Coordinates of C-alpha atoms in Angstrom, one line a residue:
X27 CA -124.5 178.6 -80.0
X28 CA -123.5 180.3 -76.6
X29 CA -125.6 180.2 -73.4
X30 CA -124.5 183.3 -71.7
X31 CA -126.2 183.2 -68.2
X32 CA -124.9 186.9 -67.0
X33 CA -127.8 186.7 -64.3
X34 CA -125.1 187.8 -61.7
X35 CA -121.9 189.2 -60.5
X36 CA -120.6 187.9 -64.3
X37 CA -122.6 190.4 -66.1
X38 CA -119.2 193.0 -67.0
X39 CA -117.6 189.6 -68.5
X40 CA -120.9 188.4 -70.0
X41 CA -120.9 191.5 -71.7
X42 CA -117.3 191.3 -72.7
X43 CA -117.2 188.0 -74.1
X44 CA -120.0 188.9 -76.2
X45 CA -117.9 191.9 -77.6
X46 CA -115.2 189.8 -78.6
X47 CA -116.9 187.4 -81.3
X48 CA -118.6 190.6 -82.6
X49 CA -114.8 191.5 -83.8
X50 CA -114.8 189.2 -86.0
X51 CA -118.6 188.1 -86.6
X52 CA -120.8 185.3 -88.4
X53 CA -119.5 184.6 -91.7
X54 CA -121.8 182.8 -95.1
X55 CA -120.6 179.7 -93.5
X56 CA -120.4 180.4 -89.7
X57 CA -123.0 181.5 -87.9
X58 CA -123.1 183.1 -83.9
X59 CA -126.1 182.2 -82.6
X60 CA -126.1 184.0 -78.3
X61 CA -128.5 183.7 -75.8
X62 CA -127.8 186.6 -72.9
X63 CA -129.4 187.0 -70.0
X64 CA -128.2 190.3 -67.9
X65 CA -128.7 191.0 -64.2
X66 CA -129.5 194.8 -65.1
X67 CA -131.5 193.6 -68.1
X68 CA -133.6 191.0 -69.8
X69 CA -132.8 187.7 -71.9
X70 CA -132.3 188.4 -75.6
X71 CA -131.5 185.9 -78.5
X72 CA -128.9 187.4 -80.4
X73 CA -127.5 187.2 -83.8
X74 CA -123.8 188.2 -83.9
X75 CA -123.0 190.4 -86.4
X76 CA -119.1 192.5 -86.6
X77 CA -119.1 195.0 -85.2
X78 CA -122.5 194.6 -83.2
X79 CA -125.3 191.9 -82.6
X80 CA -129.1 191.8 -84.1
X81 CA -131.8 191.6 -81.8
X82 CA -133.7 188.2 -83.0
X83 CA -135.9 187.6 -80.1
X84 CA -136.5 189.7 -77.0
X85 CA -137.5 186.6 -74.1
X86 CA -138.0 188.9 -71.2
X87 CA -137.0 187.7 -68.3
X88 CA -135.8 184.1 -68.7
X89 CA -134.8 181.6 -66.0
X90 CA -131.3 180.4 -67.8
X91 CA -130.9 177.4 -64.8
X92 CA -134.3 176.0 -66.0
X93 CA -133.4 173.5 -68.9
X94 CA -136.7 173.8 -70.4
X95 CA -134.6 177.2 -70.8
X96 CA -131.4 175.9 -72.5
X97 CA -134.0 173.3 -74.8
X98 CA -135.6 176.5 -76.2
X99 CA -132.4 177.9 -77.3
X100 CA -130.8 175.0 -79.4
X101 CA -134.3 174.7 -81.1
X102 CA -134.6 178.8 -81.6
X103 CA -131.1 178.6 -82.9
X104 CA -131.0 175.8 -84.6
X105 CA -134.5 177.4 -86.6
X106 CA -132.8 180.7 -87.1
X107 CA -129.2 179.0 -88.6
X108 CA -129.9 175.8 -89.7
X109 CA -126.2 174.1 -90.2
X110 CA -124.0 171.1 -90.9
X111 CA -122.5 171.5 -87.8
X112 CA -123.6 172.6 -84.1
X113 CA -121.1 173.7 -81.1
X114 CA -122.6 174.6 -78.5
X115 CA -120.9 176.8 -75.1
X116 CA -122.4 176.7 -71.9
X117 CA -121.2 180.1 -70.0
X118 CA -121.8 181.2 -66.4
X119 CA -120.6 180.0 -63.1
X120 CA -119.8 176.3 -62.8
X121 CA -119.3 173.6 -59.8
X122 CA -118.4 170.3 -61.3
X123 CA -121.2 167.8 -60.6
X124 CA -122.7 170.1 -58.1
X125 CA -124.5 172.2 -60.9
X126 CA -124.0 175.0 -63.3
X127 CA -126.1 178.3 -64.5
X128 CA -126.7 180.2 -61.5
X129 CA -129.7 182.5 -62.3
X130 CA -129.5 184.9 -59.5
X131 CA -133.3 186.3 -60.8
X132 CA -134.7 182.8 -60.0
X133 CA -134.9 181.9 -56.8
X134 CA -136.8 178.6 -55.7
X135 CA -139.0 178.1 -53.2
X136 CA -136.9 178.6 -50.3
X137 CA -135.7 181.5 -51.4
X138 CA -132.5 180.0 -52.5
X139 CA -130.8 181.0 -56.4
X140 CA -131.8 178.2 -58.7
X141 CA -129.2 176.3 -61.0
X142 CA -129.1 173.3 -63.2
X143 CA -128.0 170.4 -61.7
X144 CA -126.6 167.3 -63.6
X145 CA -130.1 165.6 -64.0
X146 CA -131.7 168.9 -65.1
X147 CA -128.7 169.4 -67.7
X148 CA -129.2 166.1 -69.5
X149 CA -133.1 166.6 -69.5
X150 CA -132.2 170.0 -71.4
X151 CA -129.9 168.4 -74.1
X152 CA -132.5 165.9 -74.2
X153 CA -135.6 167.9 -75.1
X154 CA -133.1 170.5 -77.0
X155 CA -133.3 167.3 -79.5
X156 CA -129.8 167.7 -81.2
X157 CA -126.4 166.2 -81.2
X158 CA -123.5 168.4 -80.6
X159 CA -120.0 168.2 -82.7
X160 CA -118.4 170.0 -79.7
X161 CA -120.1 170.9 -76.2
X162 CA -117.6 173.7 -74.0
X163 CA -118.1 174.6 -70.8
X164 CA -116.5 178.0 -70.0
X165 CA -117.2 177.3 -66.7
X166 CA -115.4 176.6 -63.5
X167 CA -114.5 172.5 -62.8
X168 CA -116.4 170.6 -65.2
X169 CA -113.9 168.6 -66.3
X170 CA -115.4 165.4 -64.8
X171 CA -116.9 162.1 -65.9
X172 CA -119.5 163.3 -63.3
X173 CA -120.0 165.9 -65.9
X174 CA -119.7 164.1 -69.1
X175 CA -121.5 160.9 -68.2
X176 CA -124.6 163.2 -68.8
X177 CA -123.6 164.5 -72.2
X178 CA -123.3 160.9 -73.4
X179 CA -125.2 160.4 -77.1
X180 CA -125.5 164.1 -77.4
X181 CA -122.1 165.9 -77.9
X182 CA -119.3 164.4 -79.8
X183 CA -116.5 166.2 -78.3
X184 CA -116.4 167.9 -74.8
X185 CA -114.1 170.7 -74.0
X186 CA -113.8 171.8 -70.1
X187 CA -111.3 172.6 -67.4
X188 CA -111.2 170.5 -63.9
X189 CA -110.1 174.0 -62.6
X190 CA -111.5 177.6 -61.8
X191 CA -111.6 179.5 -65.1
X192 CA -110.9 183.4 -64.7
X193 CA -113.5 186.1 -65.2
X194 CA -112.5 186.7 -68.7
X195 CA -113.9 183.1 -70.1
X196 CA -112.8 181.8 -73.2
X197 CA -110.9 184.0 -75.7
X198 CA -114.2 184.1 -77.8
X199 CA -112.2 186.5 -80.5
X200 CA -109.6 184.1 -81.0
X201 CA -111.3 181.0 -81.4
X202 CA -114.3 183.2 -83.5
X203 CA -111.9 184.0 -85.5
X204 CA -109.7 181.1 -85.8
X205 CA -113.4 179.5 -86.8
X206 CA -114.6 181.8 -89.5
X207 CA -111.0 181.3 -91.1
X208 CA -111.5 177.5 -91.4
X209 CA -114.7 176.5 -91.4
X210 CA -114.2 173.4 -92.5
X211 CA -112.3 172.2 -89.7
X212 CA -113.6 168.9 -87.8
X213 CA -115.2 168.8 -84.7
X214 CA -112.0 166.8 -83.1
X215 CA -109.9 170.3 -84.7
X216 CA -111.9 172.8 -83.3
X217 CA -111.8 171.4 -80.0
X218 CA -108.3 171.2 -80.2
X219 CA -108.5 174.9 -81.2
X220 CA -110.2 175.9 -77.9
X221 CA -107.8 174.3 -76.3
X222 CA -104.8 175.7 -78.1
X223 CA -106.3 179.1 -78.3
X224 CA -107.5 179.6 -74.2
X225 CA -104.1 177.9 -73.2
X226 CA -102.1 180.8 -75.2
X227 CA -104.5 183.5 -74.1
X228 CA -103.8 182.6 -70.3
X229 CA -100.3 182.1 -71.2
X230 CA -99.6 185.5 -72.0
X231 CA -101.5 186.6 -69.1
X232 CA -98.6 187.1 -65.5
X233 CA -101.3 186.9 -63.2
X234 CA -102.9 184.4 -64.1
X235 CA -101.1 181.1 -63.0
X236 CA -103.7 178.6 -62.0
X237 CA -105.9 177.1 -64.9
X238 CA -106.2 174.2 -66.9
X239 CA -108.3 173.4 -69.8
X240 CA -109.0 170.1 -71.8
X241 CA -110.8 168.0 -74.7
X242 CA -112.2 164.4 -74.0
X243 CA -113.6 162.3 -77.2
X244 CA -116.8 161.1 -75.8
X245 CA -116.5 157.6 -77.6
X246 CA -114.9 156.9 -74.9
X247 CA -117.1 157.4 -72.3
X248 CA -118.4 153.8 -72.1
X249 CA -115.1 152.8 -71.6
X250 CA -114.1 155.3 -69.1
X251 CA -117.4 154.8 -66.8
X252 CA -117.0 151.0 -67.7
X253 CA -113.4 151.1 -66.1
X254 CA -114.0 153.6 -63.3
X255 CA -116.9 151.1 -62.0
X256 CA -114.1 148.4 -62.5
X257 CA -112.5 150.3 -60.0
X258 CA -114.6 151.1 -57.5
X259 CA -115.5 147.7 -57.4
X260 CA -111.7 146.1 -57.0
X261 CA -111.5 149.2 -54.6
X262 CA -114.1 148.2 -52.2
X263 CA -113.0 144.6 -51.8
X264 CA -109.8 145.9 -50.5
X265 CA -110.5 148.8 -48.3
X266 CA -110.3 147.3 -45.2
X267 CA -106.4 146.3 -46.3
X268 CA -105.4 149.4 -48.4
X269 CA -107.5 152.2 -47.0
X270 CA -104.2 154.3 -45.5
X271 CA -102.3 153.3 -49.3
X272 CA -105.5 154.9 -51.0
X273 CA -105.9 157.5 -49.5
X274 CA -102.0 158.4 -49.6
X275 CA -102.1 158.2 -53.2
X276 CA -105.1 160.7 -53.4
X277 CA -103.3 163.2 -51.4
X278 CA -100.5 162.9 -53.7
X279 CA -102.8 163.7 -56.5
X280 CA -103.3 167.2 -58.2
X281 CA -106.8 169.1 -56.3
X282 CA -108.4 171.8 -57.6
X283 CA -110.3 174.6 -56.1
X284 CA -112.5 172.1 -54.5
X285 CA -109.8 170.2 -52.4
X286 CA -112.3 167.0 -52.7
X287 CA -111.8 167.4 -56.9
X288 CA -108.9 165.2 -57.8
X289 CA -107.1 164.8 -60.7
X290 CA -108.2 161.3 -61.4
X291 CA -105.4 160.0 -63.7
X292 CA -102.7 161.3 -61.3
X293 CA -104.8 159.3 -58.7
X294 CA -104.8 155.9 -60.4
X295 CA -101.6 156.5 -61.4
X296 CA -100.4 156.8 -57.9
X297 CA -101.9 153.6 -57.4
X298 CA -100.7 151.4 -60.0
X299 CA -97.1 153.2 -58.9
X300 CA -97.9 151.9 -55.0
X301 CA -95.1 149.0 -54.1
X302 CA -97.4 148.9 -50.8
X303 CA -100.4 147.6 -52.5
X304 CA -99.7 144.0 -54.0
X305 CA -103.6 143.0 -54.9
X306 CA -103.2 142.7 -59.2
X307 CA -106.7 142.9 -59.8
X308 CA -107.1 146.4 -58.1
X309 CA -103.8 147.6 -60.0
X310 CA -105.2 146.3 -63.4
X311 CA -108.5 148.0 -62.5
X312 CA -106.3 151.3 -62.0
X313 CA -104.7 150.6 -65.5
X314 CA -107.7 150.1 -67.5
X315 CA -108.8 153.8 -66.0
X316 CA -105.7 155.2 -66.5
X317 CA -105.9 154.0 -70.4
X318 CA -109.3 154.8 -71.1
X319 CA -108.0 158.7 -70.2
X320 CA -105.4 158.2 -72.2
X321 CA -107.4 157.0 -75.0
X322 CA -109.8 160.1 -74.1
X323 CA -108.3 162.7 -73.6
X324 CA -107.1 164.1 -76.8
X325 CA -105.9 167.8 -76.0
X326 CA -105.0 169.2 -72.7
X327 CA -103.0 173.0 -72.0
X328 CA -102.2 173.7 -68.3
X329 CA -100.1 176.6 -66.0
X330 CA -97.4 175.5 -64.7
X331 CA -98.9 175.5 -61.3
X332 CA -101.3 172.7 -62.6
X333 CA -98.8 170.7 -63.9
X334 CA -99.9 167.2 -62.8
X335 CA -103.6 167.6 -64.2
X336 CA -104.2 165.0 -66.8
X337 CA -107.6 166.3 -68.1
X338 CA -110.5 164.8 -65.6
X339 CA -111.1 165.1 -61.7
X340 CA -113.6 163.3 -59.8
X341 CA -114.9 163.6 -56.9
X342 CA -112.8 161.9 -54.1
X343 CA -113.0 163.7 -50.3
X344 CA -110.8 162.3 -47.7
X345 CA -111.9 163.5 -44.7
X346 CA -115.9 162.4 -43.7
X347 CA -117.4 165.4 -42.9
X348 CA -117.0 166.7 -46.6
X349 CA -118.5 163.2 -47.5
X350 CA -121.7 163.3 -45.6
X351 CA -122.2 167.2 -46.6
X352 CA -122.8 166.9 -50.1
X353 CA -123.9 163.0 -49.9
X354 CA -127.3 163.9 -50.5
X355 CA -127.0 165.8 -53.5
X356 CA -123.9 163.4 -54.6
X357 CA -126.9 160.8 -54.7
X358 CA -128.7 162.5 -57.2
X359 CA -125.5 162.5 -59.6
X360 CA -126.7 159.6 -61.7
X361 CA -122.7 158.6 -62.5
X362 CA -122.3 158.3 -59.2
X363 CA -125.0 155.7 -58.5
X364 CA -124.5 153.7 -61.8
X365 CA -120.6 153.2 -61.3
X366 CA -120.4 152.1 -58.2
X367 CA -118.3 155.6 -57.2
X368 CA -120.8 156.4 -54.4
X369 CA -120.5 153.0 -52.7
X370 CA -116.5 153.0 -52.6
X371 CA -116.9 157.0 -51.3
X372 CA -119.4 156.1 -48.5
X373 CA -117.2 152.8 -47.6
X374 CA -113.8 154.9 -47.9
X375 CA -115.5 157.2 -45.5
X376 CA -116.9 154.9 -43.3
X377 CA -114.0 153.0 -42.6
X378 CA -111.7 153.6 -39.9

């Protein structure tokens, strides 16, 4: 299944990645289920065929940020291609936590263009009713627990970059065809094809120097959310002494586009590394987080530029104005509230 909200200034690459699975097309035993929503056109549910794709449903004018939206789709494709196995790829504009599927058609009340946010994209997976083998986001900086706390009990595998991803998307022919050629290939394998297969694509591409991509085994994501609330915890009860040492070791930790997305295992890394700070429950803490990624993380292809990205950012500003200007909708981020994370952010920014 691929979500392809084109409702903007992606439309020539919506378009495009559609024509590359259509090289290669579904197969008796894999099946290409699109959803595609133009800005000069409508929304159609798609069938991919070689060569071209069937016309299943036409849906008019569909709002692809509502997740009543994305729910239809898995059940529409699931009834059309009832399978074994379900991947699913979310496509379209992406912000981390901040949201994803920007529908520039739909515009809310104040005028402004409506998007999923991280509440809205769990309600969709929840009322879409089924349990993904893999769940991609060809999407810019979702590579966060922020981001995968929400897919918890409904995707298996997640597979996401923590930065910007070029025009151009995923190499949908590659991995189509990679796909159709083994079909019997496990969920943990085609991940790891995504991976392999974008990494090489953007390899043999000069320009493009600054990308990362990744695949996180979400059986781990109790221990990972577990250990980061560890963290934030041991972290608060030593601000006041090792504020200037934490915040060192985040600058020394790979950003992203978003200079407040932090490469989180470089972070707590840095930390268990700091000679400065001498409090063992805080470095254990840091440990525990930096194993569960470990354990986690089970594929990762970066540039060179992007060297020291381990798979996951987080949200972690340092100054307080960036803070308090996206507090409010950092509130409604339910990770952030059930880990503790938002209480050591508004403390480290608090304190002097």
């Amino acid at each position: 299944m691929v979500y392809i909200d084109a409702d903007n200034n992606l439309e020539p690459f919506g378009l495009m990645n559609l024509a590359w699975p259509e090289s290669v097309g579904s197969s008796e035993e894999v099946n290409f289920v699109v959803l595609l929503d133009t800005y000069s056109g409508g929304t159609s549910l798609l069938y991919v065929n070689q060569g071209a794709s069937e016309v299943l449903e036409d849906w008019g004018e569909a709002n692809m940020a509502d997740p009543a939206t994305m729910a239809k789709f898995i059940k529409a494709a699931k009834k059309a291609c009832p399978a074994e196995n379900y991947a699913f790829v979310s496509w379209d504009h992406g912000g981390g936590w901040r949201g994803l599927n920007w529908d520039d058609s739909s515009l809310d009340a104040s005028g402004r263009v409506e998007y999923t946010n991280m509440k809205e994209l769990r309600q969709a997976l929840e009322d879409g009713g089924l349990v993904f083998d893999v769940f991609a986001f060809d999407q810019c900086l979702m590579a966060q627990p922020e981001v995968a706390y929400q897919l918890a009990g409904y995707a298996d595998y997640v597979v996401f970059s923590e930065e910007t991803i070029y025009g151009q998307g995923f190499p949908y022919g590659s991995i189509a065809g990679d796909l159709v050629a083994d079909p019997d290939m496990s969920a943990a394998e085609l991940s790891a094809v995504i991976v392999r297969d974008f990494g090489d694509y953007y390899s043999s591409i000069t320009w493009a120097n600054d990308w990362t991509i990744s695949a996180f085994d979400m059986v781990y994501m109790g221990e990972l959310s577990g250990a980061i609330a560890d963290l934030a915890s041991e972290s608060l009860a030593v601000l006041g002494e090792y504020k200037n040492e934490l915040k060192n070791d985040r600058a020394n930790a790979q950003t992203y586009y978003y200079p407040y997305f932090v490469d989180l295992k470089g972070y707590v890394m840095n930390v268990i590394a700091d000679e400065n700070i001498e409090d063992p429950a805080l470095k254990a803490a840091a440990q525990s987080v930096d194993d569960a990624i470990d354990s986690g993380i089970m594929a990762t292809y970066n540039s060179k530029h992007n060297g020291d990205s381990y798979g996951l950012s987080i949200y972690f500003p340092s100054y307080r104005s960036s803070y308090l200007g996206l507090k409010p909708a950092y509130t409604d981020v339910p990770f952030a509230t059930e880990t503790g994370w938002l209480d050591f952010l508004q403390a480290f920014a608090s304190n002097k």
